[in-house]
């Protein structure tokens, strides 16, 4: 294998037709329906920018190349024979790639199974000058005015050093469905979903950031403090109100509850029943690995009327959710006490 072909792959050595060959989005659960602590695979949202590749397990191969001493090509059986790891993590879509001012509240929580990528990479001997992992999906084509040879995302190797980064072949103990990345996807717990590359066929170790549209013109949010833009990688704190659902309610003792999550553990959730003018501290469960955390607040409405409930999370780094104009803006729910 030449250096040129290691750095400029043209195609995987097997067929993976796209069906459908276009942007596909399926939103299954509304926030008030996200009741289960672990979201069943059939209830996960589906997000595919370019289409859904259909893969024959026996034909499929994963190559690991670029700045490594020993490039390898693995079959699915090779990967399944490696020690299996489980990681519970929130799974969140960042929303529109070019709309950092819009919160979509699209989140789930699942248990991924797969192999530890840092362990696997040690067997390839990564060069000292490598700084990023580039992950290639089998999907390709046009999206929002850009053309992609492949769906490629990148992860700094420092994140791999923090643990939990998987090549996952199962979710909640079930094989990945085609739309969720069969046969193998990258999982970066704590990062937004856009980085969890589905339908992997190539991993490349590189000195710089990936050069495709999904890491350059898309998914980079303005950040003057960071000198221009910031990749949409780690998820900042966010809380979602599950109950009560929007609409009419009887005037009784009401538990306002939901889920909160971030790349770092959530240490505080506050609930407001007056649209964010005043706040009370809610109870918050500890997290398991990178799971979302349940919060709850007991509310006794003083009387009938319309109320805007809101929940605001703070993480262990001290970051707090903004009220508006952010991917993680505060979620509000309007209820009417009858
Ligand atoms: N190859 C590939 N991986 C991808 C995407 C994609 O379009 N192609 N979409 C990403 C985005 S934006 C999200 S939110 C998650 C969604 O994962 P899910 O559809 O399994 O819920 O997959 C990510 N991985
Ligand atoms: Mo997404």
Short mmCIF file of C-alpha atoms and ligand atoms in Angstrom, two decimals:
data_model
loop_
_atom_site.label_atom_id
_atom_site.label_comp_id
_atom_site.label_asym_id
_atom_site.label_seq_id
_atom_site.Cartn_x
_atom_site.Cartn_y
_atom_site.Cartn_z
CA UNK A 1 0.00 0.00 0.00
CA UNK A 2 1.44 3.35 -0.96
CA UNK A 3 1.48 6.39 1.27
CA UNK A 4 -0.63 8.17 -1.33
CA UNK A 5 -3.37 5.56 -1.20
CA UNK A 6 -3.21 5.51 2.59
CA UNK A 7 -3.97 9.22 2.73
CA UNK A 8 -6.28 9.59 -0.26
CA UNK A 9 -8.60 6.60 -0.24
CA UNK A 10 -10.93 6.45 -3.21
CA UNK A 11 -13.47 3.87 -2.12
CA UNK A 12 -14.11 0.95 0.20
CA UNK A 13 -13.49 -2.56 -1.25
CA UNK A 14 -17.21 -3.49 -1.18
CA UNK A 15 -20.56 -2.09 -2.36
CA UNK A 16 -22.85 -0.09 -0.07
CA UNK A 17 -25.77 1.33 -2.08
CA UNK A 18 -27.66 4.23 -0.50
CA UNK A 19 -31.36 3.56 0.10
CA UNK A 20 -32.77 6.16 0.23
CA UNK A 21 -30.02 8.25 -1.41
CA UNK A 22 -31.07 11.50 0.23
CA UNK A 23 -31.40 13.41 3.50
CA UNK A 24 -33.48 11.34 5.91
CA UNK A 25 -34.83 12.48 9.26
CA UNK A 26 -37.27 10.69 11.53
CA UNK A 27 -38.29 12.19 14.87
CA UNK A 28 -40.11 9.61 16.97
CA UNK A 29 -40.46 11.04 20.48
CA UNK A 30 -41.70 14.43 21.65
CA UNK A 31 -39.99 15.60 24.87
CA UNK A 32 -42.99 14.53 27.01
CA UNK A 33 -42.73 11.01 25.53
CA UNK A 34 -39.08 10.45 26.57
CA UNK A 35 -40.21 8.61 29.70
CA UNK A 36 -37.85 5.64 29.69
CA UNK A 37 -34.40 6.04 31.24
CA UNK A 38 -32.93 3.95 28.41
CA UNK A 39 -34.47 4.81 25.04
CA UNK A 40 -35.44 1.77 22.94
CA UNK A 41 -33.68 1.67 19.55
CA UNK A 42 -37.02 1.84 17.71
CA UNK A 43 -37.75 5.16 19.49
CA UNK A 44 -34.43 6.83 18.57
CA UNK A 45 -34.50 9.75 16.17
CA UNK A 46 -32.90 9.03 12.82
CA UNK A 47 -30.59 11.57 11.21
CA UNK A 48 -28.85 10.84 7.91
CA UNK A 49 -27.57 13.77 5.84
CA UNK A 50 -26.84 11.89 2.63
CA UNK A 51 -28.85 8.65 2.78
CA UNK A 52 -28.72 5.22 4.36
CA UNK A 53 -26.00 2.82 3.13
CA UNK A 54 -27.04 -0.83 2.94
CA UNK A 55 -24.18 -3.14 3.93
CA UNK A 56 -23.66 -6.93 3.66
CA UNK A 57 -21.97 -7.96 6.91
CA UNK A 58 -19.69 -10.51 5.24
CA UNK A 59 -18.41 -8.06 2.59
CA UNK A 60 -17.83 -5.18 5.00
CA UNK A 61 -14.28 -4.13 6.02
CA UNK A 62 -12.84 -1.44 8.28
CA UNK A 63 -9.44 0.01 7.48
CA UNK A 64 -7.25 1.89 9.94
CA UNK A 65 -4.61 3.95 8.16
CA UNK A 66 -2.81 7.29 7.99
CA UNK A 67 -0.24 8.13 10.68
CA UNK A 68 0.10 4.61 12.07
CA UNK A 69 3.02 2.19 12.09
CA UNK A 70 0.82 -0.81 11.26
CA UNK A 71 -2.27 -0.10 9.10
CA UNK A 72 -4.88 -2.86 9.41
CA UNK A 73 -8.04 -4.06 7.71
CA UNK A 74 -10.62 -5.74 9.94
CA UNK A 75 -13.72 -7.85 9.28
CA UNK A 76 -16.81 -7.67 11.46
CA UNK A 77 -15.84 -11.01 13.02
CA UNK A 78 -12.38 -9.62 13.86
CA UNK A 79 -14.08 -6.76 15.70
CA UNK A 80 -16.62 -8.95 17.49
CA UNK A 81 -13.77 -11.17 18.78
CA UNK A 82 -12.16 -8.23 20.63
CA UNK A 83 -13.11 -7.57 24.28
CA UNK A 84 -16.61 -6.02 24.40
CA UNK A 85 -17.24 -2.79 26.32
CA UNK A 86 -20.54 -1.14 27.27
CA UNK A 87 -21.00 2.58 27.62
CA UNK A 88 -24.21 4.30 28.70
CA UNK A 89 -24.48 7.75 27.18
CA UNK A 90 -26.92 10.43 26.19
CA UNK A 91 -27.32 10.62 22.42
CA UNK A 92 -28.17 14.11 21.18
CA UNK A 93 -28.58 15.75 17.80
CA UNK A 94 -27.02 19.22 17.73
CA UNK A 95 -29.71 20.42 15.29
CA UNK A 96 -29.09 22.25 12.03
CA UNK A 97 -25.34 22.41 11.22
CA UNK A 98 -25.43 26.15 10.49
CA UNK A 99 -27.93 27.22 13.19
CA UNK A 100 -26.10 27.50 16.53
CA UNK A 101 -28.95 29.78 17.69
CA UNK A 102 -31.62 27.06 17.49
CA UNK A 103 -32.36 24.45 20.17
CA UNK A 104 -34.08 21.33 18.84
CA UNK A 105 -34.30 19.34 22.13
CA UNK A 106 -33.63 16.09 20.25
CA UNK A 107 -32.09 13.66 22.73
CA UNK A 108 -32.10 10.05 23.92
CA UNK A 109 -30.08 7.86 26.30
CA UNK A 110 -28.77 4.43 25.33
CA UNK A 111 -26.23 1.74 26.17
CA UNK A 112 -23.76 1.17 23.34
CA UNK A 113 -21.67 -2.02 23.01
CA UNK A 114 -18.50 -2.31 21.03
CA UNK A 115 -14.74 -2.23 21.28
CA UNK A 116 -12.59 0.39 22.96
CA UNK A 117 -11.02 2.43 20.18
CA UNK A 118 -8.03 3.62 22.22
CA UNK A 119 -7.13 -0.04 22.93
CA UNK A 120 -7.49 -0.98 19.27
CA UNK A 121 -5.35 1.94 18.11
CA UNK A 122 -2.54 0.91 20.45
CA UNK A 123 -2.14 -2.25 18.38
CA UNK A 124 -1.55 -0.07 15.27
CA UNK A 125 1.13 2.14 16.93
CA UNK A 126 -0.08 5.68 16.26
CA UNK A 127 2.69 8.12 15.22
CA UNK A 128 3.63 10.84 17.69
CA UNK A 129 2.61 13.60 15.25
CA UNK A 130 -0.98 12.37 14.92
CA UNK A 131 -3.48 14.71 16.62
CA UNK A 132 -6.89 13.74 15.17
CA UNK A 133 -8.89 10.69 14.29
CA UNK A 134 -10.81 11.04 11.02
CA UNK A 135 -13.85 8.75 10.78
CA UNK A 136 -15.31 7.97 7.35
CA UNK A 137 -18.93 6.90 6.81
CA UNK A 138 -20.05 5.03 3.70
CA UNK A 139 -22.57 7.75 2.80
CA UNK A 140 -21.76 10.41 0.21
CA UNK A 141 -23.47 13.05 -1.90
CA UNK A 142 -24.98 16.52 -1.62
CA UNK A 143 -26.38 18.26 1.44
CA UNK A 144 -27.36 21.91 2.00
CA UNK A 145 -25.32 23.24 -0.93
CA UNK A 146 -22.20 21.18 -0.26
CA UNK A 147 -20.92 18.01 -1.89
CA UNK A 148 -19.22 15.32 0.20
CA UNK A 149 -17.07 12.49 -1.13
CA UNK A 150 -17.85 10.76 2.20
CA UNK A 151 -19.41 11.77 5.51
CA UNK A 152 -16.20 12.41 7.48
CA UNK A 153 -15.92 13.74 11.04
CA UNK A 154 -12.91 14.16 13.31
CA UNK A 155 -12.14 13.75 17.01
CA UNK A 156 -9.05 15.09 18.81
CA UNK A 157 -6.89 12.23 20.12
CA UNK A 158 -6.93 13.91 23.55
CA UNK A 159 -10.62 12.89 23.77
CA UNK A 160 -9.69 9.25 23.07
CA UNK A 161 -7.30 9.45 26.00
CA UNK A 162 -10.22 10.34 28.32
CA UNK A 163 -11.86 6.95 27.71
CA UNK A 164 -15.21 5.57 26.58
CA UNK A 165 -14.75 6.09 22.82
CA UNK A 166 -16.14 2.98 21.12
CA UNK A 167 -16.56 1.34 17.79
CA UNK A 168 -20.12 0.18 18.49
CA UNK A 169 -21.99 -2.71 16.87
CA UNK A 170 -24.94 -2.83 19.26
CA UNK A 171 -27.31 -0.50 21.10
CA UNK A 172 -29.19 -1.66 24.23
CA UNK A 173 -27.90 -5.17 23.46
CA UNK A 174 -29.43 -5.27 19.93
CA UNK A 175 -27.45 -5.15 16.67
CA UNK A 176 -27.52 -1.68 15.09
CA UNK A 177 -30.42 -1.26 12.65
CA UNK A 178 -29.42 -0.10 9.13
CA UNK A 179 -30.57 3.48 9.82
CA UNK A 180 -28.55 3.59 13.06
CA UNK A 181 -25.24 2.67 11.45
CA UNK A 182 -25.07 -1.08 10.79
CA UNK A 183 -22.59 -2.66 11.00
CA UNK A 184 -20.36 -0.26 12.98
CA UNK A 185 -20.45 3.32 14.23
CA UNK A 186 -18.18 5.59 16.23
CA UNK A 187 -19.37 6.61 19.70
CA UNK A 188 -17.83 9.62 21.43
CA UNK A 189 -19.66 9.91 24.77
CA UNK A 190 -20.21 13.53 25.76
CA UNK A 191 -20.00 14.77 22.17
CA UNK A 192 -22.99 15.77 20.05
CA UNK A 193 -24.49 13.06 17.81
CA UNK A 194 -23.06 14.50 14.58
CA UNK A 195 -19.67 13.08 15.63
CA UNK A 196 -20.99 9.53 16.09
CA UNK A 197 -20.20 8.47 12.52
CA UNK A 198 -22.45 5.68 11.29
CA UNK A 199 -21.58 3.04 8.64
CA UNK A 200 -17.84 3.32 9.30
CA UNK A 201 -15.45 2.03 6.66
CA UNK A 202 -12.22 3.89 7.39
CA UNK A 203 -10.39 5.45 10.32
CA UNK A 204 -7.44 7.68 9.55
CA UNK A 205 -4.91 9.17 11.96
CA UNK A 206 -3.93 12.68 10.90
CA UNK A 207 -1.99 15.72 12.07
CA UNK A 208 -4.78 18.23 11.30
CA UNK A 209 -8.55 18.50 11.25
CA UNK A 210 -10.54 16.69 8.56
CA UNK A 211 -10.96 18.62 5.32
CA UNK A 212 -14.48 17.59 4.18
CA UNK A 213 -17.55 19.83 4.39
CA UNK A 214 -18.88 18.28 7.62
CA UNK A 215 -15.85 19.56 9.59
CA UNK A 216 -15.21 22.83 7.72
CA UNK A 217 -18.23 24.74 6.43
CA UNK A 218 -20.73 22.74 8.54
CA UNK A 219 -20.82 22.13 12.32
CA UNK A 220 -18.48 24.96 13.32
CA UNK A 221 -20.17 27.50 15.57
CA UNK A 222 -19.00 31.12 15.88
CA UNK A 223 -16.84 31.57 18.98
CA UNK A 224 -14.92 34.86 19.14
CA UNK A 225 -13.22 33.80 22.41
CA UNK A 226 -11.74 30.75 20.67
CA UNK A 227 -10.46 32.87 17.78
CA UNK A 228 -13.27 32.43 15.28
CA UNK A 229 -15.15 29.17 15.33
CA UNK A 230 -15.50 26.13 17.56
CA UNK A 231 -16.23 22.59 16.33
CA UNK A 232 -19.57 21.15 17.43
CA UNK A 233 -17.94 18.52 19.68
CA UNK A 234 -18.72 18.50 23.43
CA UNK A 235 -22.33 19.02 24.47
CA UNK A 236 -22.87 21.90 26.91
CA UNK A 237 -25.40 21.48 29.77
CA UNK A 238 -29.04 21.02 28.87
CA UNK A 239 -32.27 19.94 30.56
CA UNK A 240 -35.48 18.59 29.04
CA UNK A 241 -38.84 18.67 30.81
CA UNK A 242 -40.65 15.35 30.34
CA UNK A 243 -43.58 15.97 32.68
CA UNK A 244 -45.96 17.61 32.87
CA UNK A 245 -46.77 17.57 29.15
CA UNK A 246 -47.89 20.85 27.58
CA UNK A 247 -51.60 21.58 27.96
CA UNK A 248 -54.31 21.45 30.63
CA UNK A 249 -53.63 20.03 34.11
CA UNK A 250 -55.60 19.45 37.29
CA UNK A 251 -54.58 21.63 40.25
CA UNK A 252 -52.86 19.01 42.40
CA UNK A 253 -49.35 18.25 43.62
CA UNK A 254 -47.33 18.04 40.41
CA UNK A 255 -43.90 16.53 39.94
CA UNK A 256 -41.98 18.51 37.34
CA UNK A 257 -39.35 16.07 36.09
CA UNK A 258 -37.05 15.44 33.19
CA UNK A 259 -33.52 14.67 32.07
CA UNK A 260 -30.33 16.73 32.18
CA UNK A 261 -26.98 16.00 30.58
CA UNK A 262 -23.69 17.45 29.35
CA UNK A 263 -20.18 16.32 28.44
CA UNK A 264 -19.40 16.97 32.13
CA UNK A 265 -21.66 15.77 34.97
CA UNK A 266 -24.69 17.92 35.80
CA UNK A 267 -24.39 19.24 39.37
CA UNK A 268 -27.51 21.40 39.55
CA UNK A 269 -30.90 21.74 37.86
CA UNK A 270 -33.22 24.64 38.62
CA UNK A 271 -36.92 24.74 37.78
CA UNK A 272 -39.01 27.84 37.13
CA UNK A 273 -42.81 28.00 36.98
CA UNK A 274 -42.90 31.66 35.92
CA UNK A 275 -41.05 31.56 32.60
CA UNK A 276 -37.60 32.04 34.10
CA UNK A 277 -38.18 34.98 36.44
CA UNK A 278 -37.54 32.94 39.61
CA UNK A 279 -35.86 29.56 40.08
CA UNK A 280 -35.95 26.70 42.62
CA UNK A 281 -33.42 23.92 43.00
CA UNK A 282 -34.54 20.46 41.86
CA UNK A 283 -33.29 17.05 43.02
CA UNK A 284 -30.79 15.54 40.56
CA UNK A 285 -29.63 11.92 40.30
CA UNK A 286 -25.93 11.15 39.86
CA UNK A 287 -24.88 10.08 36.42
CA UNK A 288 -23.77 6.65 35.26
CA UNK A 289 -20.82 6.97 32.84
CA UNK A 290 -22.16 9.60 30.38
CA UNK A 291 -25.87 8.97 31.01
CA UNK A 292 -28.50 11.64 31.26
CA UNK A 293 -29.58 12.42 34.85
CA UNK A 294 -33.13 12.54 36.18
CA UNK A 295 -34.20 15.73 37.93
CA UNK A 296 -37.44 16.34 39.83
CA UNK A 297 -39.16 19.23 41.58
CA UNK A 298 -42.41 19.12 43.59
CA UNK A 299 -44.75 21.91 42.57
CA UNK A 300 -47.98 22.90 44.28
CA UNK A 301 -49.61 25.46 42.01
CA UNK A 302 -51.13 28.31 44.02
CA UNK A 303 -54.23 28.43 41.83
CA UNK A 304 -55.67 28.25 38.33
CA UNK A 305 -54.03 29.97 35.38
CA UNK A 306 -51.36 29.68 32.70
CA UNK A 307 -47.79 28.87 33.67
CA UNK A 308 -44.55 28.59 31.71
CA UNK A 309 -42.34 25.90 33.19
CA UNK A 310 -38.61 26.00 32.52
CA UNK A 311 -35.59 23.93 33.56
CA UNK A 312 -31.96 25.03 33.57
CA UNK A 313 -28.90 22.81 34.11
CA UNK A 314 -25.42 23.63 35.41
CA UNK A 315 -22.46 21.29 34.83
CA UNK A 316 -19.45 20.53 37.04
CA UNK A 317 -17.38 23.05 35.08
CA UNK A 318 -19.80 25.81 36.09
CA UNK A 319 -21.42 26.22 32.64
CA UNK A 320 -25.13 27.21 32.78
CA UNK A 321 -27.76 27.04 30.05
CA UNK A 322 -28.73 30.30 28.34
CA UNK A 323 -32.44 31.27 28.04
CA UNK A 324 -32.32 31.68 24.25
CA UNK A 325 -30.37 31.77 20.98
CA UNK A 326 -28.27 28.63 21.59
CA UNK A 327 -28.24 24.93 20.69
CA UNK A 328 -28.81 24.34 24.43
CA UNK A 329 -31.36 27.08 25.16
CA UNK A 330 -33.66 26.46 28.13
CA UNK A 331 -36.64 24.19 27.35
CA UNK A 332 -40.02 25.61 28.35
CA UNK A 333 -43.46 23.98 28.64
CA UNK A 334 -46.73 25.89 28.81
CA UNK A 335 -49.39 24.39 31.08
CA UNK A 336 -52.84 25.56 32.12
CA UNK A 337 -54.03 24.72 35.63
CA UNK A 338 -57.81 24.29 35.55
N1 LIG B 1 -22.21 8.46 8.36
C1 LIG B 1 -23.03 9.31 9.00
N2 LIG B 1 -23.03 9.33 10.34
C2 LIG B 1 -23.84 10.17 11.00
C3 LIG B 1 -24.71 11.06 10.31
C4 LIG B 1 -24.70 11.02 8.89
O1 LIG B 1 -25.42 11.76 8.21
N3 LIG B 1 -23.85 10.12 8.28
N4 LIG B 1 -25.52 11.93 11.02
C5 LIG B 1 -25.06 12.28 12.37
C6 LIG B 1 -26.01 13.04 13.16
S1 LIG B 1 -26.19 14.68 12.78
C7 LIG B 1 -26.63 12.51 14.24
S2 LIG B 1 -27.60 13.47 15.24
C8 LIG B 1 -26.52 11.07 14.58
C9 LIG B 1 -27.89 10.44 14.64
O2 LIG B 1 -27.79 9.08 14.96
P1 LIG B 1 -29.09 8.15 14.85
O3 LIG B 1 -29.74 8.42 13.53
O4 LIG B 1 -28.60 6.75 14.99
O5 LIG B 1 -29.99 8.54 16.00
O6 LIG B 1 -25.75 10.36 13.62
C10 LIG B 1 -24.61 11.05 13.15
N5 LIG B 1 -23.81 10.15 12.35
MO1 LIG B 2 -27.62 15.62 14.25
#
